Short mmCIF file of C-alpha atoms in Angstrom, two decimals:
data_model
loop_
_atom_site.label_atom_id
_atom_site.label_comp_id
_atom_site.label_asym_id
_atom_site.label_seq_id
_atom_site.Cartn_x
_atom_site.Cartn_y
_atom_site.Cartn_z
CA UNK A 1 22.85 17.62 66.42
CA UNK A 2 24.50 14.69 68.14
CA UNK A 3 26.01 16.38 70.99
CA UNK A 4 24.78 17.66 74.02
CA UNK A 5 26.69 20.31 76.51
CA UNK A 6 28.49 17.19 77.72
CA UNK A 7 29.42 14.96 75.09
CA UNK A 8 27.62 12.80 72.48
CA UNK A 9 24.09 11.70 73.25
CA UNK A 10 22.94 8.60 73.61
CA UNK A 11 20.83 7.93 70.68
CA UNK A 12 24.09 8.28 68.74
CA UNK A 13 24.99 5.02 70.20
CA UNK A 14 21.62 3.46 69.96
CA UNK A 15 21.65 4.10 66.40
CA UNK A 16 25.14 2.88 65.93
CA UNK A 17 24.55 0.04 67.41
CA UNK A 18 21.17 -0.35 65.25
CA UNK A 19 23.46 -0.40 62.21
CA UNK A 20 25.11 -2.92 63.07
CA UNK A 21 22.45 -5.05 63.95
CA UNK A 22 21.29 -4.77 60.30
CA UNK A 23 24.46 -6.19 59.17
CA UNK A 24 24.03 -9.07 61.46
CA UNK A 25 20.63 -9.84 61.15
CA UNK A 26 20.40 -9.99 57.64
CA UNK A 27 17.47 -7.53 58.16
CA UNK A 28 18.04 -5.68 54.48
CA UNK A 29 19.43 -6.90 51.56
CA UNK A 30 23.13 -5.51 51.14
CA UNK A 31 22.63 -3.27 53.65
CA UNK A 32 27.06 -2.28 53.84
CA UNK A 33 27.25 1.16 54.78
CA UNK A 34 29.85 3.82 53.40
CA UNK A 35 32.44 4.78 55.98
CA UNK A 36 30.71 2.06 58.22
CA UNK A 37 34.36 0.95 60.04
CA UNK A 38 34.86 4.88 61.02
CA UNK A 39 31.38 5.05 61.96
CA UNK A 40 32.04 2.22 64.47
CA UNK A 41 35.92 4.18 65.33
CA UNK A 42 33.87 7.15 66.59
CA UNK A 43 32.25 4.92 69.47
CA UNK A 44 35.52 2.65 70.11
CA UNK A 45 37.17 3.64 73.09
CA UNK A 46 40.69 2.24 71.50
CA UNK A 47 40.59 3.76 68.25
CA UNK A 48 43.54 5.91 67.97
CA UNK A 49 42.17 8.10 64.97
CA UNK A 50 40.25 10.52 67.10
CA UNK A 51 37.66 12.84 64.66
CA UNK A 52 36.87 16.59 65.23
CA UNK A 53 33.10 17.00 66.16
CA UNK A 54 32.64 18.49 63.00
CA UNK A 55 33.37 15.21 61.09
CA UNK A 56 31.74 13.13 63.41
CA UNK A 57 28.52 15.02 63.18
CA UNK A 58 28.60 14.32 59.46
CA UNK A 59 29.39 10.66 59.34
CA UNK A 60 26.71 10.70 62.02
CA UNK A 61 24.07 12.02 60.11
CA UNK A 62 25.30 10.18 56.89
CA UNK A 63 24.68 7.25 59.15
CA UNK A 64 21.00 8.02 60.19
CA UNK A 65 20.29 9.00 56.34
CA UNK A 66 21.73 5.65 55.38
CA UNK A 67 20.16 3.34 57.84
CA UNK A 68 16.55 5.22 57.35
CA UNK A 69 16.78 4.64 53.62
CA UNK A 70 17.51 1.06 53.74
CA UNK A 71 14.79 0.25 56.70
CA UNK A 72 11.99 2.46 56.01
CA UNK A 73 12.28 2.92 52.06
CA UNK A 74 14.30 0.20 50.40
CA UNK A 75 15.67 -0.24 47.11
CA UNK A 76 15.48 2.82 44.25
CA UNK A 77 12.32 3.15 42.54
CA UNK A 78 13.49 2.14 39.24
CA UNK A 79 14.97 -1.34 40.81
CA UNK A 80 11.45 -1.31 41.90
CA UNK A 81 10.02 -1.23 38.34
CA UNK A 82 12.18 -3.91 36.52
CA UNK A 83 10.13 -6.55 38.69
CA UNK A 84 6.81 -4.93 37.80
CA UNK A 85 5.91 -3.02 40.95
CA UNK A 86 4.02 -0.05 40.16
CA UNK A 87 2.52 1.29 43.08
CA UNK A 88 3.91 4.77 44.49
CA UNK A 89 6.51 4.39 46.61
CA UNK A 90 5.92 6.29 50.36
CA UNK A 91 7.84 9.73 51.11
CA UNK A 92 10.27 9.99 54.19
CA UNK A 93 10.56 13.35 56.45
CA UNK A 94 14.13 12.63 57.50
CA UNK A 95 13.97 15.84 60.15
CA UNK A 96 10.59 14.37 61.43
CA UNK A 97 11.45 11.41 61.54
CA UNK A 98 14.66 11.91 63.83
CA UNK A 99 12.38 14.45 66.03
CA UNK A 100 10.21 11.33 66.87
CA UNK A 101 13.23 8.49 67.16
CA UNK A 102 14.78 11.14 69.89
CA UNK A 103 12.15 11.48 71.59
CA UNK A 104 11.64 8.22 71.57
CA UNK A 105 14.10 5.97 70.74
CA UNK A 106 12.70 2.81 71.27
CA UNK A 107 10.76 3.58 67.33
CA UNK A 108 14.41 2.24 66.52
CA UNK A 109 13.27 -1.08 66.75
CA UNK A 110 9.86 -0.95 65.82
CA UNK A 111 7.75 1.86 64.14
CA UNK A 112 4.74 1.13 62.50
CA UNK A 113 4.15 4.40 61.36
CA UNK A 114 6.89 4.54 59.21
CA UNK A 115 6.98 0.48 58.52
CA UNK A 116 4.55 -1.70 57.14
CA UNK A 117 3.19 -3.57 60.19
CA UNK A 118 3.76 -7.28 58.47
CA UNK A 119 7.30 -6.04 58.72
CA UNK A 120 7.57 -6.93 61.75
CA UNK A 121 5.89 -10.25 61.81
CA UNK A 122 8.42 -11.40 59.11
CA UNK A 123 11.29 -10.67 61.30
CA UNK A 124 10.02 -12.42 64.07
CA UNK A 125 9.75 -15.33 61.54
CA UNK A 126 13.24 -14.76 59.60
CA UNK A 127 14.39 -15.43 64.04
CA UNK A 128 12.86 -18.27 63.90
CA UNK A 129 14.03 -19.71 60.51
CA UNK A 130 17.93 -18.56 61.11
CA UNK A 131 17.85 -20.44 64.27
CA UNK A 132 16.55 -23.52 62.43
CA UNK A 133 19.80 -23.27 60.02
CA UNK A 134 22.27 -22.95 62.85
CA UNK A 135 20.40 -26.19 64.44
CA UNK A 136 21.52 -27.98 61.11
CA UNK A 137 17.65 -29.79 61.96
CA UNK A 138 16.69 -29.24 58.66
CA UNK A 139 17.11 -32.20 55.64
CA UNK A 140 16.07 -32.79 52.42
CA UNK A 141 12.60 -35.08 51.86
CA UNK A 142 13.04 -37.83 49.76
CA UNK A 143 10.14 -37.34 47.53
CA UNK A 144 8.73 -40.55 45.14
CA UNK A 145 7.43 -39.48 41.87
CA UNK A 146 5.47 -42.71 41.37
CA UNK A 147 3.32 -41.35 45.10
CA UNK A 148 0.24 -39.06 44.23
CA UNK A 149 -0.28 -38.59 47.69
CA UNK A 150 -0.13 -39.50 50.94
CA UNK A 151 -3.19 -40.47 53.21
CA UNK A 152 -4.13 -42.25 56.75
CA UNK A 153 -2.33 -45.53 57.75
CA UNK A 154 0.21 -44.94 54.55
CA UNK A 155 3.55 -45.76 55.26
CA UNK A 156 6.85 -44.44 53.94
CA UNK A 157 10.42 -43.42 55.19
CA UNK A 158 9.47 -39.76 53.16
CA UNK A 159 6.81 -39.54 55.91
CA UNK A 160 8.63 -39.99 58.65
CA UNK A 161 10.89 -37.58 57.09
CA UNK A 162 7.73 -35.37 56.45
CA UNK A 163 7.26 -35.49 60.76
CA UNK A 164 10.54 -34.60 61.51
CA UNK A 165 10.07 -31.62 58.87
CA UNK A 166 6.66 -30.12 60.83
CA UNK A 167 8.76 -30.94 64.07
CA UNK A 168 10.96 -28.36 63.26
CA UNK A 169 8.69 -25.93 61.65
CA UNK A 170 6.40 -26.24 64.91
CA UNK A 171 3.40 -27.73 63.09
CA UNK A 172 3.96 -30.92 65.56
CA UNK A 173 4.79 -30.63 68.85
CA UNK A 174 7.24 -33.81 68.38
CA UNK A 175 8.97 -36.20 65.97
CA UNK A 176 7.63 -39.40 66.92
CA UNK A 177 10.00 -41.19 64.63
CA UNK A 178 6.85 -43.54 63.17
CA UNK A 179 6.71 -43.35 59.71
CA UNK A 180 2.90 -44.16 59.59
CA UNK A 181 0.52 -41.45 58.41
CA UNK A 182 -1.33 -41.61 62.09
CA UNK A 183 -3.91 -39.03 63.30
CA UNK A 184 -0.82 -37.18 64.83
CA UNK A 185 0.65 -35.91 61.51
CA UNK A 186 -2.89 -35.27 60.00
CA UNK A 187 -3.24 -32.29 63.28
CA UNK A 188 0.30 -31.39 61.63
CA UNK A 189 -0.14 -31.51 58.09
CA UNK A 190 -3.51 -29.23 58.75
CA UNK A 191 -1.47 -26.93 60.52
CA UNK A 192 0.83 -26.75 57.85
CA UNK A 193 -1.75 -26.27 55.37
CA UNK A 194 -4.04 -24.19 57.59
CA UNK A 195 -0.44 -21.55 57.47
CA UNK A 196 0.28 -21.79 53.99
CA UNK A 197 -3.26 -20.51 52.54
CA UNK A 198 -3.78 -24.40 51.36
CA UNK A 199 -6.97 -26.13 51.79
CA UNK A 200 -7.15 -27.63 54.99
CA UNK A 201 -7.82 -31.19 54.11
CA UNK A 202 -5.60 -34.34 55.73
CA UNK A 203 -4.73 -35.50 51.81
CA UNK A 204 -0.57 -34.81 51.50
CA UNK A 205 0.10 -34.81 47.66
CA UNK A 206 3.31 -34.61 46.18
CA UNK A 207 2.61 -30.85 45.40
CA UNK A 208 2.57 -30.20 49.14
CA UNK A 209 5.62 -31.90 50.19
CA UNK A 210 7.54 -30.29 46.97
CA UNK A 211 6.55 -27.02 48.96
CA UNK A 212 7.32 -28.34 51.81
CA UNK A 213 10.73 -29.33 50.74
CA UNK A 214 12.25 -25.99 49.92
CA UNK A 215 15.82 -25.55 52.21
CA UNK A 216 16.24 -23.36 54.65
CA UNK A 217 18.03 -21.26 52.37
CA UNK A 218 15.65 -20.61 50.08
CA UNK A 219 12.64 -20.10 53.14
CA UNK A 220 15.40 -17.27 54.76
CA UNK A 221 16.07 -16.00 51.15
CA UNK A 222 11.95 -15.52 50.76
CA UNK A 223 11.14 -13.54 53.68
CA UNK A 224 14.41 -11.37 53.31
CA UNK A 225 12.89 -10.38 49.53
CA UNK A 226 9.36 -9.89 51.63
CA UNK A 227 10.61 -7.74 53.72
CA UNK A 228 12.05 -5.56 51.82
CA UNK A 229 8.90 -5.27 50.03
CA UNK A 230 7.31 -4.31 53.16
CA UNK A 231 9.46 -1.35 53.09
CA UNK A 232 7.98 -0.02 50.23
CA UNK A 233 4.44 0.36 51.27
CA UNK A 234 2.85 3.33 53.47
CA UNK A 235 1.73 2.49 55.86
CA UNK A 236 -0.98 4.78 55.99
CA UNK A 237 -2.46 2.99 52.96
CA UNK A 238 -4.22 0.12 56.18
CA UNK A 239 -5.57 3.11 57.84
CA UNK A 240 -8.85 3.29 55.53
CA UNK A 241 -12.28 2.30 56.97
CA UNK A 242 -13.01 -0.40 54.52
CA UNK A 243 -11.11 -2.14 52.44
CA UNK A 244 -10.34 -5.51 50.69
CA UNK A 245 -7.04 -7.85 51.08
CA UNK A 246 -5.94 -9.23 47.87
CA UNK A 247 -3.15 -12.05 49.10
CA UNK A 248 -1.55 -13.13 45.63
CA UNK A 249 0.19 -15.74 46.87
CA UNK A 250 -2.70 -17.30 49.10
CA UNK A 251 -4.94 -16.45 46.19
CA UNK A 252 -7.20 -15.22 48.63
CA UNK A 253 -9.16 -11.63 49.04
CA UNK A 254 -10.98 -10.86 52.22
CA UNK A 255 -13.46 -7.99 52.42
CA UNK A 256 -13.03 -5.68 55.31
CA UNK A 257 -13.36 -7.16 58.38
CA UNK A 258 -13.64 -10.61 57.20
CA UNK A 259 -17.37 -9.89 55.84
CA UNK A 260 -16.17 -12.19 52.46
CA UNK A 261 -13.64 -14.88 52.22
CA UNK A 262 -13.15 -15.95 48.91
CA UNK A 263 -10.47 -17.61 46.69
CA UNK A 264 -8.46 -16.22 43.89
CA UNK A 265 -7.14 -17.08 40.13
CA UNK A 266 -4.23 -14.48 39.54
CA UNK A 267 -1.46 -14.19 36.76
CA UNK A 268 0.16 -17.61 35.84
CA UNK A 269 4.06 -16.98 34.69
CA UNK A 270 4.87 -14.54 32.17
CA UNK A 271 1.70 -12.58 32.91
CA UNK A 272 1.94 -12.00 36.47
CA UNK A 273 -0.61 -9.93 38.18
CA UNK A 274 1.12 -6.13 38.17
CA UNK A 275 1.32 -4.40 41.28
CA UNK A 276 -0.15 -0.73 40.98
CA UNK A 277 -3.10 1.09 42.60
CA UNK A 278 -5.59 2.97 40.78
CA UNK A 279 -9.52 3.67 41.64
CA UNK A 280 -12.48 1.69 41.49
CA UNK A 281 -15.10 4.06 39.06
CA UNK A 282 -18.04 1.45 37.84
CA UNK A 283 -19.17 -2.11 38.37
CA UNK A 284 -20.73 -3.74 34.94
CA UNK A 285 -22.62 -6.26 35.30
CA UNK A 286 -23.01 -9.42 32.65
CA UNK A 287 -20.16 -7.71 30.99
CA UNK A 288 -19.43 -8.73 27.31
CA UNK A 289 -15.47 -9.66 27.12
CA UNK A 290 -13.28 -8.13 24.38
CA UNK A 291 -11.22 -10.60 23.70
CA UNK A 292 -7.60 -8.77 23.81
CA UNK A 293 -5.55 -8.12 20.47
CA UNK A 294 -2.82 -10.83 21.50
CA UNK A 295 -5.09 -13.86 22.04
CA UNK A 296 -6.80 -12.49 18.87
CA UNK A 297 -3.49 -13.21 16.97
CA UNK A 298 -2.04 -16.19 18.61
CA UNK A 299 -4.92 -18.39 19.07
CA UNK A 300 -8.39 -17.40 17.71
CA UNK A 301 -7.18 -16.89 14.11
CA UNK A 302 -5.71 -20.33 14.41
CA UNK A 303 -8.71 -21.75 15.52
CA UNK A 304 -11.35 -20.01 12.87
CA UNK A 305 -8.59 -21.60 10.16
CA UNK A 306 -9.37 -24.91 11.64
CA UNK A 307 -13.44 -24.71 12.30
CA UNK A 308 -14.94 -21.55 10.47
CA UNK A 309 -17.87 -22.31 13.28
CA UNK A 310 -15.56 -21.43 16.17
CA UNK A 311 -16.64 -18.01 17.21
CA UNK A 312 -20.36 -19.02 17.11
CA UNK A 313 -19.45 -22.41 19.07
CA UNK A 314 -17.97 -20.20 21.68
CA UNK A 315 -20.56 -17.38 22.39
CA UNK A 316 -18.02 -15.23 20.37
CA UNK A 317 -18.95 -12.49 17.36
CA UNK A 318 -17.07 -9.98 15.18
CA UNK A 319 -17.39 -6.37 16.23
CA UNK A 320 -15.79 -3.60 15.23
CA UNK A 321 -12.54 -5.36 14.53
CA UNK A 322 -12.74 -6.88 17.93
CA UNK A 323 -13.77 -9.82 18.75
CA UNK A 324 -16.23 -10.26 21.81
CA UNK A 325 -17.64 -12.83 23.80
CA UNK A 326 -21.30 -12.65 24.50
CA UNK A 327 -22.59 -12.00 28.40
CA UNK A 328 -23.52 -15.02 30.08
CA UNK A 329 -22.85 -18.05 32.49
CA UNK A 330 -20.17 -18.57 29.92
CA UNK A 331 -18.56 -15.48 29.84
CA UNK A 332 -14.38 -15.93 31.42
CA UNK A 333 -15.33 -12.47 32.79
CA UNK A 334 -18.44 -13.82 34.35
CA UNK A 335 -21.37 -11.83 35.65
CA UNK A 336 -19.89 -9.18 37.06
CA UNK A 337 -16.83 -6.80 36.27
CA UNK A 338 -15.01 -4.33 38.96
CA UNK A 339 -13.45 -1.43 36.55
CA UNK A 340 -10.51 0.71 37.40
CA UNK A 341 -8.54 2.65 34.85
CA UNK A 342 -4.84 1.59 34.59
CA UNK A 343 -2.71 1.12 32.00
CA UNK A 344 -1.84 -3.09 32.27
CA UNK A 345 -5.01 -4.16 31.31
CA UNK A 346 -5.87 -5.78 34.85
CA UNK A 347 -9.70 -5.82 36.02
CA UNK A 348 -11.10 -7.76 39.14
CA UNK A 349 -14.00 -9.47 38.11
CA UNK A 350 -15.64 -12.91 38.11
CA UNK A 351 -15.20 -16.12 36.01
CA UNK A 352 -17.08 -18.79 33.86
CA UNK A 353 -14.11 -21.58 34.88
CA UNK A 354 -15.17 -22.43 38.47
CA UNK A 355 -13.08 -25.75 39.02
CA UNK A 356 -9.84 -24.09 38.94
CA UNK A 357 -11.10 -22.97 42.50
CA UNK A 358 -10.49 -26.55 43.25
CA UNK A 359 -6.81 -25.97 43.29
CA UNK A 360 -4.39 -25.06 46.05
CA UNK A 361 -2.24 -23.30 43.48
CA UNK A 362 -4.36 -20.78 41.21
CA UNK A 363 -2.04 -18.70 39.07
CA UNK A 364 -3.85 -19.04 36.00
CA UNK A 365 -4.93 -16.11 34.52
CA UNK A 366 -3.37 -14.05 31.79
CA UNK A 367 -3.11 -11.19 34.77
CA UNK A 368 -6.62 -10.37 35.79
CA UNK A 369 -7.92 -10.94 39.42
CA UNK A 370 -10.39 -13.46 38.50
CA UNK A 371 -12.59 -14.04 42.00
CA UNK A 372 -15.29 -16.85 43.23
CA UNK A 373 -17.48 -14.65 45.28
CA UNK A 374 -17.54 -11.33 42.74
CA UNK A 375 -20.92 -11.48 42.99
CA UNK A 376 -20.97 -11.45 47.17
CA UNK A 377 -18.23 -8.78 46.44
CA UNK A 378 -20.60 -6.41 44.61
CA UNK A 379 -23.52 -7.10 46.86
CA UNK A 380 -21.01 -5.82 49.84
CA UNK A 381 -19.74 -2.87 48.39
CA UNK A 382 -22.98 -1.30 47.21
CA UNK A 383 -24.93 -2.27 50.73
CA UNK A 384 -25.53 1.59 51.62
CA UNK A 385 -27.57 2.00 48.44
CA UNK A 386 -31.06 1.86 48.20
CA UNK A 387 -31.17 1.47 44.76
CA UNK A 388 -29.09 -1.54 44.55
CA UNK A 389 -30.98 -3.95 46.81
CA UNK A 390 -29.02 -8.07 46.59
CA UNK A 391 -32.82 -7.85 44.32
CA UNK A 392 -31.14 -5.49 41.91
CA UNK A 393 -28.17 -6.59 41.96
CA UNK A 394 -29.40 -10.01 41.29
CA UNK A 395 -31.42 -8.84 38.41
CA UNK A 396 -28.78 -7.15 36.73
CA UNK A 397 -26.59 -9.83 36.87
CA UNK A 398 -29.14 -11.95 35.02
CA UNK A 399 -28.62 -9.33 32.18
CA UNK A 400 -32.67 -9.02 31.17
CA UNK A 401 -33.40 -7.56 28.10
CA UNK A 402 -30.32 -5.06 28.19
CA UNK A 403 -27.01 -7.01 27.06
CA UNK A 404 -25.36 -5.44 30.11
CA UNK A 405 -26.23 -3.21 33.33
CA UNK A 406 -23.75 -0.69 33.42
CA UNK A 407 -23.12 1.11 36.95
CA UNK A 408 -21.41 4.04 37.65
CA UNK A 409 -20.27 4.33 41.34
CA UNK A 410 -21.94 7.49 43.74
CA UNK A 411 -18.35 7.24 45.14
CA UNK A 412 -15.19 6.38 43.74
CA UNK A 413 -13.37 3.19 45.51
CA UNK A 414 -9.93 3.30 45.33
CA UNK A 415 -7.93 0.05 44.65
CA UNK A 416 -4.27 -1.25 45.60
CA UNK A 417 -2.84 -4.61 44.65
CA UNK A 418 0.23 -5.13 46.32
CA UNK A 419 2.34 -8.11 45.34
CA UNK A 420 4.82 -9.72 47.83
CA UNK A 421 7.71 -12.42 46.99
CA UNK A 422 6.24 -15.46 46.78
CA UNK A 423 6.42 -16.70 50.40
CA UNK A 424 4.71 -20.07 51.36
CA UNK A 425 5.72 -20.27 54.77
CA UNK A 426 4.24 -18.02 58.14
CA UNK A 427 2.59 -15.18 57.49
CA UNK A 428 1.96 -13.70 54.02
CA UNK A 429 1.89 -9.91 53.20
CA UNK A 430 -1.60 -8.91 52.23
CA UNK A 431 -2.48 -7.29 49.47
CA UNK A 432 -5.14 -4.71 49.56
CA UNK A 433 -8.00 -3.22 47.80
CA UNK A 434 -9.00 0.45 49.40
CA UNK A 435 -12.54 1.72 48.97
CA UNK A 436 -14.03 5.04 49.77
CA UNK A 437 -11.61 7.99 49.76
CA UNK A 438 -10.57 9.26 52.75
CA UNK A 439 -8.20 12.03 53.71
CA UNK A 440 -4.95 9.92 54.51
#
């Protein structure tokens, strides 16, 4: 397979070389290869071991098998599951796949049909991010916990340590070495902001810089872990229609071709958002919410001791065993609830809590997708049915004389929710929610 009449071909040495690379671009995490230093022997023109053709076409092919593994598949499935990522991992045609790299060989380097395409945009950014570490431009800010935040015409040494820091990320086009908050860092600190999924104010708080203040390190550490992520996804999962992105750590969902931008209240510690896909089958509409089991046992019980008026204080009832919260403005689910079976208890719906919006960082759910705009969202997805006019919609919402409006979907939407490593710098890996079947 890797010789011609003549002698070995030259994709041999392409991917040889490609191996290598790996190793020295930090492209996958522990990416050593078995027999890797006889791999290298069989295209060193000094090496006195000399192997049969035989041998070489194995440790050839063990070479290929390796390399595809780590690039276009990643880590084992059941590493995969210890961090809570549940979505199917993609199938490799290793004979395919070689057809197509020698034919053509430059899908060695780049292959988005075997490679999640933010793949690629990450390693452009992990360039960038190495080069600032061999620069040695990067320092530590001095941060003061007694400073809220920063604003016009302040005046610190942190913020002329904050310039130099955009400097070298590229979010000013110079360090001025002035230390006053001028109208030169506020086009920086929007940048900054504008890249992070923040809200694009000029206001600096302490949050920010904390952010802003990981090392270099950590920042190179963060897209490596991304990447590999990337790894796992099919691609063929962005070829649908229509779809919506679900970007956890930008706590931000946009609706097909950016028909609805939105924000985002995901999983706070210890009940992260999972990652899995499943399928969209109903929208409800002023949905009651059964309050689950565990907040049942660790916190309502403990209130009714307290105020034996609790549950009617709180739009709450018995039912059943349960206990539910009515429908209504007050609902957490608010007025509107996307359903799609799956086994971690995680819907996509709206919320009665609207000022957590407010924040840049949102993870503050007990897993759910909890989303501004659900009610845009629902108004989007059934457009191409008559009989769920923004009129209806609106009217079931409002719950009428029914304590819910219970749809079940013509078509079922499929959903994804894909969750990256938390990366707050250059481009973040969306997460994605597919509707309407298709073949792929």
């Amino acid at each position: 397979m890797w010789y011609d009449q003549k002698s070995q071909i030259e994709f041999a040495d392409l991917l040889c070389s490609k191996v290598n690379a790996l190793e020295e671009e930090e492209e996958v995490l522990k990416s050593s290869m078995a027999y890797g230093t006889v791999v290298e022997g069989i295209f060193n023109a000094h090496d006195r071991k000399k192997l049969s053709q035989t041998v070489t076409e194995v440790l050839l092919t063990t070479a290929y098998v390796s390399n595809t593994k780590k690039v276009f598949h990643g880590v084992k499935k059941a590493k995969t599951s210890e961090i809570g990522w549940f979505l199917p991992l993609k199938t490799i045609s290793y004979d395919t796949l070689l057809d197509s790299l020698l034919a053509y060989p430059k899908l060695l380097n780049k292959n988005e049909e075997q490679l999640f395409g933010p793949y690629y945009k990450l390693r452009e950014v992990l360039k960038k991010y190495k080069a600032i570490k061999q620069s040695g431009d990067w320092g530590d800010l001095e941060v003061d916990p007694s400073v809220a935040y920063y604003n016009n015409n302040d005046s610190s040494k942190t913020i002329g340590q904050i310039k130099h820091c955009l400097a070298v990320l590229g979010d000013l086009k110079r360090d001025s070495g002035s230390r006053l908050y001028d109208e030169e860092l506020m086009a920086g600190v929007i940048s900054f902001k504008k890249r992070n999924g923040y809200k694009t104010n000029k206001i600096l708080s302490t949050w920010h810089v904390q952010r802003m203040n990981n090392s270099i390190k950590k920042h190179i550490s963060s897209i490596m872990v991304t990447m590999e992520h990337c790894r796992w996804i099919d691609p063929l999962l962005t070829k649908v229609p229509e779809y919506i992105f679900i970007n956890i750590p930008a706590f931000k969902p946009i609706y097909g071709k950016k028909e609805l931008e939105s924000t985002l209240l995901v999983g706070k510690n210890r009940t992260e958002t999972a990652v899995f896909s499943g399928s969209i089958s109903s929208i409800l509409f002023s949905p009651y919410w059964i309050v689950p089991r565990s907040i049942i046992l660790n916190e309502i019980k403990q209130a009714i001791f307290q105020d034996e008026n609790y549950l009617e204080s709180h739009d709450m009832e018995w039912n059943n065993r349960n206990v539910i919260k009515r429908h209504g403005v007050k609902n957490p689910m608010g007025l509107v609830k996307f359903l799609f079976p799956n086994s971690y208890i995680i819907y996509l719906h709206g919320t009665s809590y609207k000022n957590l919006f407010e924040f840049d960082y949102r993870a503050f759910s007990r897993g759910c997708i909890n989303m501004e705009k659900a009610k845009k969202l629902a108004i989007l997805i059934l457009k191409d049915d008559p009989n769920w006019t923004p009129k209806h919609v609106n009217e079931a919402l409002n719950g009428g004389s029914k304590p819910f409006t219970y749809l079940k979907t013509k078509s079922q939407y499929k959903l994804a929710i894909l969750l990256p490593g938390f990366l707050m710098t250059e481009p973040l890996i969306f997460i994605r929610i597919y509707t309407k079947e298709t073949t792929a």
